[in-house]
Short mmCIF file of C-alpha atoms and ligand atoms in Angstrom, two decimals:
data_model
loop_
_atom_site.label_atom_id
_atom_site.label_comp_id
_atom_site.label_asym_id
_atom_site.label_seq_id
_atom_site.Cartn_x
_atom_site.Cartn_y
_atom_site.Cartn_z
CA MET A 61 0.00 0.00 0.00
CA SER A 62 1.32 3.45 -0.87
CA LYS A 63 2.14 5.60 2.12
CA ARG A 64 3.71 8.90 1.11
CA ILE A 65 1.96 11.04 -1.47
CA SER A 66 2.77 14.23 -3.37
CA ILE A 67 -0.39 16.05 -4.43
CA LEU A 68 -0.14 18.38 -7.39
CA GLY A 69 -3.09 20.76 -7.00
CA SER A 70 -3.88 20.09 -3.32
CA THR A 71 -6.13 23.17 -2.92
CA GLY A 72 -8.61 22.08 -5.61
CA SER A 73 -11.69 19.89 -5.35
CA ILE A 74 -9.79 16.63 -5.97
CA GLY A 75 -6.78 17.84 -3.97
CA ARG A 76 -8.84 18.61 -0.85
CA GLN A 77 -10.69 15.30 -1.04
CA SER A 78 -7.34 13.51 -1.48
CA LEU A 79 -6.11 15.05 1.75
CA GLU A 80 -9.24 13.75 3.52
CA VAL A 81 -8.42 10.27 2.23
CA ILE A 82 -4.77 10.55 3.23
CA ALA A 83 -5.75 11.62 6.75
CA ALA A 84 -8.38 8.88 7.09
CA CYS A 85 -6.06 6.13 5.80
CA GLY A 86 -2.99 7.10 7.84
CA MET A 87 -0.87 8.14 4.84
CA THR A 88 1.44 11.17 4.74
CA ALA A 89 2.03 14.05 2.31
CA ALA A 90 5.49 14.53 0.76
CA ALA A 91 4.67 17.68 -1.23
CA LEU A 92 1.63 19.91 -1.72
CA THR A 93 1.21 22.36 -4.59
CA ALA A 94 -1.25 25.07 -5.65
CA HIS A 95 -1.61 27.84 -8.16
CA SER A 96 -2.04 30.96 -6.00
CA ASN A 97 -4.08 30.28 -2.84
CA SER A 98 -1.23 30.66 -0.32
CA ARG A 99 -3.63 30.96 2.65
CA LEU A 100 -5.18 27.52 2.04
CA LEU A 101 -1.83 25.93 1.20
CA GLU A 102 -0.43 27.27 4.50
CA GLU A 103 -3.36 25.69 6.35
CA GLN A 104 -2.80 22.36 4.58
CA CYS A 105 0.95 22.50 5.30
CA ARG A 106 0.34 23.06 9.01
CA GLN A 107 -1.96 20.04 9.10
CA PHE A 108 0.04 17.64 6.89
CA HIS A 109 3.69 18.77 7.39
CA PRO A 110 4.95 18.05 3.85
CA GLU A 111 8.63 18.31 3.02
CA ALA A 112 7.95 20.82 0.22
CA ALA A 113 5.18 23.26 -0.74
CA VAL A 114 4.95 24.76 -4.20
CA MET A 115 3.11 27.84 -5.45
CA MET A 116 2.91 28.14 -9.23
CA ASP A 117 2.59 31.91 -8.88
CA GLU A 118 5.86 33.62 -7.81
CA GLY A 119 4.15 36.35 -5.77
CA ALA A 120 2.10 33.76 -3.89
CA ALA A 121 5.29 31.74 -3.25
CA ALA A 122 6.91 34.80 -1.63
CA ASP A 123 3.81 35.17 0.57
CA LEU A 124 3.85 31.47 1.52
CA ARG A 125 7.55 31.72 2.48
CA VAL A 126 6.64 34.39 5.02
CA ARG A 127 3.64 32.42 6.27
CA LEU A 128 5.73 29.26 6.78
CA ALA A 129 8.88 30.98 8.08
CA ASP A 130 8.53 29.25 11.47
CA THR A 131 8.54 25.76 9.88
CA ASP A 132 11.18 23.71 8.04
CA ILE A 133 8.95 23.23 4.97
CA ARG A 134 10.77 24.15 1.75
CA VAL A 135 8.72 26.58 -0.37
CA LEU A 136 9.32 26.30 -4.12
CA SER A 137 7.73 28.03 -7.10
CA GLY A 138 6.81 27.81 -10.77
CA MET A 139 7.10 24.85 -13.15
CA ASP A 140 10.53 23.90 -11.72
CA GLY A 141 8.95 23.66 -8.28
CA LEU A 142 6.08 21.57 -9.62
CA ILE A 143 8.53 19.18 -11.26
CA GLU A 144 10.56 18.93 -8.06
CA ALA A 145 7.36 18.11 -6.14
CA ALA A 146 6.59 15.42 -8.72
CA THR A 147 9.98 13.77 -8.30
CA LEU A 148 10.76 14.02 -4.56
CA PRO A 149 12.67 10.86 -3.59
CA SER A 150 10.63 10.38 -0.40
CA ALA A 151 7.26 10.11 -2.24
CA ASP A 152 6.08 6.80 -3.65
CA THR A 153 2.94 8.17 -5.34
CA VAL A 154 2.17 11.40 -7.18
CA LEU A 155 -1.49 12.38 -7.36
CA THR A 156 -1.96 14.68 -10.34
CA ALA A 157 -4.91 16.94 -9.49
CA VAL A 158 -3.97 20.17 -11.26
CA VAL A 159 -6.43 21.35 -13.87
CA GLY A 160 -5.29 21.64 -17.48
CA MET A 161 -2.38 20.50 -19.58
CA VAL A 162 0.00 22.35 -17.24
CA GLY A 163 0.19 18.90 -15.61
CA LEU A 164 1.92 17.30 -18.59
CA ARG A 165 5.57 18.02 -17.79
CA PRO A 166 5.32 17.19 -14.06
CA THR A 167 3.50 13.96 -14.93
CA LEU A 168 6.23 12.92 -17.37
CA ALA A 169 8.85 13.81 -14.76
CA ALA A 170 7.08 11.71 -12.10
CA ILE A 171 6.96 8.74 -14.50
CA GLN A 172 10.69 9.11 -15.25
CA ALA A 173 11.32 9.13 -11.50
CA GLY A 174 9.48 5.79 -11.20
CA LYS A 175 6.55 7.07 -9.15
CA ARG A 176 3.10 5.52 -9.08
CA ILE A 177 0.77 8.03 -10.71
CA ALA A 178 -2.71 8.49 -9.27
CA PHE A 179 -4.13 10.23 -12.31
CA ALA A 180 -6.88 12.86 -12.08
CA ASN A 181 -5.49 15.43 -14.53
CA LYS A 182 -7.29 14.12 -17.66
CA GLU A 183 -6.20 17.02 -19.91
CA THR A 184 -2.65 15.63 -19.86
CA LEU A 185 -3.79 12.27 -21.26
CA VAL A 186 -6.03 13.94 -23.84
CA CYS A 187 -3.09 16.03 -25.11
CA ALA A 188 -0.31 13.52 -24.93
CA GLY A 189 -1.78 10.12 -24.11
CA GLU A 190 0.56 8.18 -26.38
CA LEU A 191 3.68 9.90 -25.01
CA VAL A 192 2.59 9.46 -21.40
CA MET A 193 1.53 5.82 -21.73
CA ARG A 194 4.70 4.94 -23.68
CA ALA A 195 6.88 6.58 -21.00
CA ALA A 196 4.97 4.66 -18.31
CA ARG A 197 5.45 1.36 -20.17
CA GLU A 198 9.18 2.01 -20.65
CA GLN A 199 9.67 2.97 -16.99
CA GLY A 200 7.33 0.31 -15.63
CA ALA A 201 5.44 3.11 -13.83
CA GLU A 202 1.95 2.26 -12.56
CA ILE A 203 -0.85 4.57 -13.70
CA LEU A 204 -3.94 4.34 -11.50
CA PRO A 205 -7.05 6.27 -12.58
CA VAL A 206 -8.73 8.71 -10.20
CA ASP A 207 -11.49 9.81 -12.57
CA SER A 208 -14.57 7.91 -11.33
CA GLU A 209 -15.48 6.42 -14.73
CA HIS A 210 -11.95 5.21 -15.37
CA SER A 211 -11.66 3.81 -11.88
CA ALA A 212 -14.91 1.93 -12.52
CA LEU A 213 -13.50 0.57 -15.79
CA PHE A 214 -10.26 -0.36 -14.04
CA GLN A 215 -12.19 -2.23 -11.34
CA SER A 216 -14.45 -3.91 -13.91
CA LEU A 217 -11.37 -5.06 -15.86
CA GLU A 218 -9.59 -6.51 -12.85
CA GLY A 219 -11.02 -10.01 -13.29
CA CYS A 220 -10.18 -9.99 -17.00
CA ARG A 221 -7.41 -12.40 -17.97
CA ASP A 222 -7.48 -11.68 -21.72
CA ARG A 223 -8.12 -8.14 -23.02
CA GLY A 224 -9.19 -9.73 -26.31
CA GLU A 225 -12.36 -10.81 -24.48
CA VAL A 226 -13.43 -7.18 -23.94
CA LYS A 227 -16.11 -6.16 -26.41
CA ARG A 228 -16.73 -2.60 -25.28
CA LEU A 229 -16.04 -0.04 -22.56
CA ILE A 230 -19.16 1.91 -21.58
CA LEU A 231 -18.69 5.31 -19.97
CA THR A 232 -21.63 6.62 -18.00
CA CYS A 233 -22.48 10.33 -18.20
CA SER A 234 -24.79 12.27 -15.88
CA GLY A 235 -25.92 14.49 -18.76
CA GLY A 236 -24.96 17.66 -16.89
CA PRO A 237 -27.17 20.54 -15.72
CA PHE A 238 -28.54 21.19 -19.24
CA TYR A 239 -29.68 17.65 -19.92
CA GLY A 240 -32.81 17.55 -22.12
CA LYS A 241 -32.39 21.13 -23.38
CA LYS A 242 -32.04 22.12 -27.04
CA ALA A 243 -29.52 24.57 -28.54
CA SER A 244 -32.10 27.41 -28.67
CA GLU A 245 -32.55 27.14 -24.89
CA LEU A 246 -28.78 27.14 -24.28
CA GLN A 247 -28.09 30.33 -26.24
CA ASN A 248 -28.23 32.62 -23.20
CA MET A 249 -27.04 30.24 -20.49
CA THR A 250 -24.88 32.11 -18.04
CA ARG A 251 -21.77 31.22 -16.14
CA LYS A 252 -23.88 30.89 -12.97
CA GLU A 253 -26.31 28.42 -14.55
CA ALA A 254 -23.46 26.36 -16.01
CA LEU A 255 -21.80 26.18 -12.60
CA GLN A 256 -24.83 24.53 -10.97
CA ARG A 257 -23.61 21.18 -9.81
CA PRO A 258 -25.88 18.21 -10.31
CA ASN A 259 -24.24 15.16 -8.76
CA TRP A 260 -20.59 15.99 -8.12
CA SER A 261 -18.82 18.95 -6.50
CA MET A 262 -15.97 20.01 -8.81
CA GLY A 263 -13.68 22.87 -9.88
CA ALA A 264 -15.06 25.58 -12.23
CA LYS A 265 -13.40 24.36 -15.44
CA ILE A 266 -14.57 20.74 -15.18
CA THR A 267 -18.04 21.95 -14.11
CA VAL A 268 -18.35 23.88 -17.38
CA ASP A 269 -16.97 20.84 -19.23
CA SER A 270 -19.71 18.78 -17.58
CA ALA A 271 -22.35 21.25 -18.79
CA THR A 272 -21.09 21.18 -22.42
CA LEU A 273 -20.42 17.39 -22.17
CA MET A 274 -16.85 18.12 -23.29
CA ASN A 275 -15.90 16.39 -20.04
CA LYS A 276 -17.29 13.11 -21.39
CA GLY A 277 -15.42 13.65 -24.63
CA LEU A 278 -12.17 14.19 -22.75
CA GLU A 279 -12.92 11.06 -20.73
CA PHE A 280 -13.53 9.09 -23.92
CA ILE A 281 -10.01 9.98 -25.14
CA GLU A 282 -8.63 9.33 -21.64
CA ALA A 283 -10.15 5.82 -21.72
CA MET A 284 -8.67 5.09 -25.16
CA HIS A 285 -5.19 5.78 -23.82
CA LEU A 286 -5.52 4.22 -20.38
CA TYR A 287 -6.98 0.96 -21.69
CA HIS A 288 -5.49 0.94 -25.17
CA MET A 289 -8.90 0.73 -26.84
CA PRO A 290 -9.88 1.98 -30.31
CA PRO A 291 -12.70 4.56 -30.39
CA GLU A 292 -15.17 2.09 -31.94
CA LYS A 293 -14.92 -0.07 -28.80
CA ILE A 294 -15.99 2.70 -26.40
CA SER A 295 -19.50 4.03 -25.99
CA ILE A 296 -21.28 6.56 -23.81
CA VAL A 297 -24.57 6.12 -22.01
CA ILE A 298 -26.52 8.83 -20.18
CA HIS A 299 -27.15 7.76 -16.60
CA ARG A 300 -28.63 10.67 -14.65
CA GLU A 301 -28.20 9.17 -11.19
CA SER A 302 -24.38 8.74 -11.26
CA ILE A 303 -24.60 5.46 -9.34
CA ILE A 304 -23.10 3.15 -11.97
CA HIS A 305 -19.74 4.75 -12.65
CA SER A 306 -19.00 2.81 -15.89
CA LEU A 307 -19.15 -0.72 -17.29
CA VAL A 308 -17.22 -3.25 -19.32
CA GLU A 309 -19.06 -5.45 -21.81
CA TYR A 310 -17.34 -8.76 -22.53
CA CYS A 311 -17.51 -10.91 -25.68
CA ASP A 312 -20.13 -13.22 -24.10
CA ASN A 313 -22.33 -10.12 -23.49
CA ALA A 314 -21.76 -10.13 -19.73
CA MET A 315 -21.53 -6.60 -18.36
CA ILE A 316 -19.47 -5.85 -15.26
CA ALA A 317 -20.08 -2.52 -13.54
CA GLN A 318 -18.91 -0.66 -10.47
CA LEU A 319 -21.52 1.11 -8.35
CA GLY A 320 -21.26 3.61 -5.53
CA THR A 321 -22.42 7.00 -4.32
CA PRO A 322 -21.12 9.93 -6.38
CA ASP A 323 -18.19 10.48 -4.02
CA MET A 324 -14.73 11.07 -5.50
CA ARG A 325 -13.05 9.97 -2.29
CA LEU A 326 -13.68 6.33 -3.27
CA PRO A 327 -11.80 6.33 -6.61
CA ILE A 328 -9.11 8.59 -5.09
CA GLN A 329 -8.61 6.12 -2.25
CA TYR A 330 -8.50 3.06 -4.52
CA ALA A 331 -5.79 4.71 -6.68
CA LEU A 332 -3.74 5.13 -3.49
CA THR A 333 -4.38 1.76 -1.82
CA TRP A 334 -4.48 -0.54 -4.88
CA PRO A 335 -4.16 -3.53 -5.00
CA SER A 336 -5.60 -3.48 -1.48
CA ARG A 337 -8.84 -2.00 -0.24
CA ALA A 338 -9.32 -0.27 3.10
CA PRO A 339 -12.20 1.28 5.03
CA GLY A 340 -12.39 4.99 4.16
CA PRO A 341 -14.44 8.19 4.22
CA ALA A 342 -16.56 7.60 1.05
CA ARG A 343 -20.31 7.45 1.72
CA PRO A 344 -21.88 3.97 1.42
CA LEU A 345 -24.58 3.35 -1.20
CA ASP A 346 -28.01 2.41 0.11
CA LEU A 347 -29.69 0.39 -2.65
CA TRP A 348 -33.08 0.52 -0.88
CA ASP A 349 -32.99 4.30 -1.02
CA CYS A 350 -31.15 5.20 -4.23
CA GLY A 351 -34.24 4.99 -6.48
CA PRO A 352 -34.48 3.66 -10.03
CA LEU A 353 -31.50 3.75 -12.38
CA THR A 354 -32.12 5.14 -15.86
CA PHE A 355 -30.16 5.02 -19.12
CA GLY A 356 -30.33 6.94 -22.40
CA ARG A 357 -28.48 8.11 -25.50
CA PRO A 358 -26.34 11.28 -25.52
CA ASP A 359 -27.64 14.14 -27.70
CA LEU A 360 -24.65 14.90 -29.94
CA GLU A 361 -26.53 17.52 -31.94
CA THR A 362 -27.17 19.79 -28.97
CA PHE A 363 -23.97 19.00 -27.10
CA ARG A 364 -21.58 19.62 -29.96
CA CYS A 365 -18.49 19.63 -27.76
CA LEU A 366 -18.98 15.90 -27.22
CA ASP A 367 -19.30 15.34 -30.95
CA LEU A 368 -16.12 17.37 -31.58
CA ALA A 369 -14.24 15.34 -28.99
CA LEU A 370 -15.34 12.08 -30.62
CA LYS A 371 -14.06 13.43 -33.95
CA ALA A 372 -10.70 14.28 -32.35
CA ALA A 373 -10.62 10.80 -30.78
CA ARG A 374 -11.04 9.17 -34.20
CA ARG A 375 -8.55 11.54 -35.86
CA GLY A 376 -5.67 10.84 -33.41
CA GLY A 377 -2.22 12.52 -33.57
CA THR A 378 -2.31 16.05 -32.16
CA ALA A 379 -6.11 16.33 -32.61
CA GLY A 380 -6.55 15.71 -28.86
CA ALA A 381 -4.09 18.48 -27.98
CA ILE A 382 -5.85 20.88 -30.36
CA LEU A 383 -9.28 19.99 -28.95
CA ASN A 384 -8.08 20.37 -25.37
CA GLY A 385 -6.08 23.59 -25.87
CA ALA A 386 -9.01 25.18 -27.68
CA ASN A 387 -11.43 24.06 -24.97
CA GLU A 388 -9.25 25.33 -22.11
CA ALA A 389 -9.00 28.72 -23.82
CA ALA A 390 -12.71 28.87 -24.68
CA VAL A 391 -13.85 27.84 -21.19
CA ALA A 392 -11.58 30.50 -19.66
CA LEU A 393 -13.24 33.11 -21.93
CA PHE A 394 -16.70 31.83 -20.91
CA LEU A 395 -15.79 31.96 -17.21
CA ALA A 396 -14.61 35.55 -17.74
CA ASP A 397 -18.02 36.39 -19.31
CA LYS A 398 -16.31 37.16 -22.64
CA ILE A 399 -18.18 34.59 -24.77
CA GLY A 400 -21.51 32.76 -24.55
CA PHE A 401 -22.16 29.11 -23.74
CA LEU A 402 -22.69 27.97 -27.34
CA ASP A 403 -19.59 29.91 -28.46
CA ILE A 404 -17.44 27.33 -26.65
CA ALA A 405 -18.25 24.66 -29.26
CA ASP A 406 -17.95 27.19 -32.12
CA ARG A 407 -14.49 28.27 -30.99
CA VAL A 408 -13.28 24.70 -30.48
CA GLU A 409 -14.58 23.70 -33.90
CA GLY A 410 -12.88 26.73 -35.50
CA ALA A 411 -9.54 25.79 -33.93
CA MET A 412 -9.89 22.17 -35.05
CA GLU A 413 -10.49 23.33 -38.62
CA GLN A 414 -7.61 25.79 -38.54
CA VAL A 415 -4.75 23.96 -36.81
CA PRO A 416 -3.14 21.13 -38.79
CA VAL A 417 -2.88 17.71 -37.12
CA VAL A 418 0.55 16.08 -36.72
CA GLU A 419 0.63 12.25 -36.68
CA THR A 420 2.76 10.45 -34.02
CA PRO A 421 3.67 13.72 -32.29
CA SER A 422 6.71 14.54 -30.14
CA LEU A 423 6.32 16.53 -26.91
CA GLU A 424 7.29 19.65 -28.88
CA ASP A 425 4.52 18.95 -31.46
CA VAL A 426 1.97 18.61 -28.63
CA LEU A 427 3.02 21.87 -27.01
CA GLN A 428 2.90 23.66 -30.38
CA ALA A 429 -0.55 22.24 -31.22
CA ASP A 430 -1.82 23.35 -27.80
CA GLN A 431 -0.50 26.89 -28.30
CA ALA A 432 -1.79 27.19 -31.88
CA ALA A 433 -5.26 26.03 -30.76
CA ARG A 434 -5.37 28.60 -27.92
CA GLU A 435 -4.34 31.36 -30.33
CA ALA A 436 -7.02 30.28 -32.81
CA VAL A 437 -9.62 30.62 -30.02
CA TRP A 438 -8.33 33.99 -28.79
CA HIS A 439 -8.24 35.49 -32.29
CA SER A 440 -11.42 33.90 -33.56
CA ALA A 441 -13.78 36.20 -35.43
CA VAL A 442 -16.81 34.09 -34.36
P1 NAD B 253 -9.90 22.70 -9.24
O1 NAD B 253 -10.00 23.87 -10.12
O2 NAD B 253 -10.82 22.58 -8.08
O3 NAD B 253 -8.40 22.56 -8.67
C1 NAD B 253 -7.28 22.68 -9.50
C2 NAD B 253 -5.99 22.65 -8.70
O4 NAD B 253 -4.91 22.89 -9.60
C3 NAD B 253 -5.90 23.72 -7.60
O5 NAD B 253 -5.13 23.22 -6.53
C4 NAD B 253 -5.15 24.85 -8.29
O6 NAD B 253 -4.43 25.67 -7.39
C5 NAD B 253 -4.21 24.09 -9.21
N1 NAD B 253 -3.90 24.84 -10.44
C6 NAD B 253 -4.79 25.46 -11.25
N2 NAD B 253 -4.16 26.04 -12.29
C7 NAD B 253 -2.84 25.78 -12.13
C8 NAD B 253 -1.68 26.13 -12.87
N3 NAD B 253 -1.72 26.86 -14.00
N4 NAD B 253 -0.49 25.68 -12.42
C9 NAD B 253 -0.42 24.93 -11.31
N5 NAD B 253 -1.47 24.58 -10.56
C10 NAD B 253 -2.68 25.00 -10.95
O7 NAD B 253 -10.05 21.41 -10.18
P2 NAD B 253 -10.57 19.94 -9.80
O8 NAD B 253 -12.04 19.88 -9.98
O9 NAD B 253 -9.96 19.48 -8.53
O10 NAD B 253 -9.95 19.09 -11.01
C11 NAD B 253 -8.57 18.78 -11.08
C12 NAD B 253 -8.33 17.77 -12.20
O11 NAD B 253 -9.01 16.57 -11.89
C13 NAD B 253 -8.87 18.22 -13.56
O12 NAD B 253 -8.03 17.75 -14.57
C14 NAD B 253 -10.22 17.55 -13.65
O13 NAD B 253 -10.62 17.29 -14.97
C15 NAD B 253 -9.92 16.24 -12.93
N6 NAD B 253 -11.10 15.60 -12.33
C16 NAD B 253 -11.84 16.27 -11.40
C17 NAD B 253 -12.95 15.66 -10.83
C18 NAD B 253 -13.77 16.36 -9.78
O14 NAD B 253 -14.73 15.76 -9.28
N7 NAD B 253 -13.45 17.57 -9.38
C19 NAD B 253 -13.31 14.37 -11.22
C20 NAD B 253 -12.52 13.71 -12.15
C21 NAD B 253 -11.41 14.33 -12.70
MG1 MG B 254 -15.33 11.68 -14.51
#
């Protein structure tokens, strides 16, 4: 069982829940990192006594140094600090809970350093899944999914002795806060309405991704890389209740699923304790009380971001990096009230049409595709 964890993005939704799991399971923190919330990182440092604390923002790092002056915690900053946190010799596991493809370089560094990766930062796999999975294979690094759907797939695949027997991976999707609506009703959706949280409590970016269904598209690409599956062997089913977290269909038509309350602490904990299980803080599921479970088809016409992601999945190469870079840029504009809800899909589509795809990309190709896609979104005339 892993014991000493570095959490990249410890002040976020996944990061905070990871610390609850660590405390409940008697594990320790080697490093904690955050973007700019030095007050919360100080609080976490005083509770968990990591060896190092990293602020991405230089000004916030200076502030944290003052706040932690009475401790022996090393305060680092920027991408170099993040990479140092990802490679600390005393950590056995790195939990990647930063949002966005900023997690790519620290993840690759953690793999090179032979760490187990508890993987939440899906954007990294969407951008550079082949590079990351190849590096993990070469280094023999274990990649354990934190995303609830991928954890469910992982658990449903555990009894599988021959991957050739898998017919299909089925990702469940809550449908998001705008489920059942048509494009005309989404035209004037505001930031506030998009940030309503149906079943899960999450950071702002992934909450918008859940409203556009881009999140499911990113998860589709994530599943392709994690489980080495072609796009035609993955499907998506709407399941409003978020009780079945995903399923595997085998060649004899048996379906194996994992069920639980919508509580991220369960998949987080399993990524840290695997191959063992342990009692933990996740809420139990009461089958007498959870009500009926329903299933339906996703509406790709209304939720165009999902359709665009499926196109990128089939296209391969740097298409994932273009999709993701464009989406990160467009969601940031939406969160800043600069563009409307439906503009997100328009901007992503524009970037996908504009930026050429490179087959079998290097890290440099991925970074360039990401940048070109962001610029296409920023300078879009739409
Ligand atoms: P969040 O916005 O709540 O937290 C993000 C964390 O990353 C914070 O600690 C923040 O300080 C840090 N961060 C943000 N920008 C950064 C930057 N440029 N450089 C360095 N650090 C930065 O996000 P979240 O909801 O916790 O999601 C984190 C990741 O986990 C995302 O990739 C998301 O898709 C994935 N995920 C989240 C959930 C969920 O339930 N929240 C579920 C599955 C997967
Ligand atoms: Mg998920």
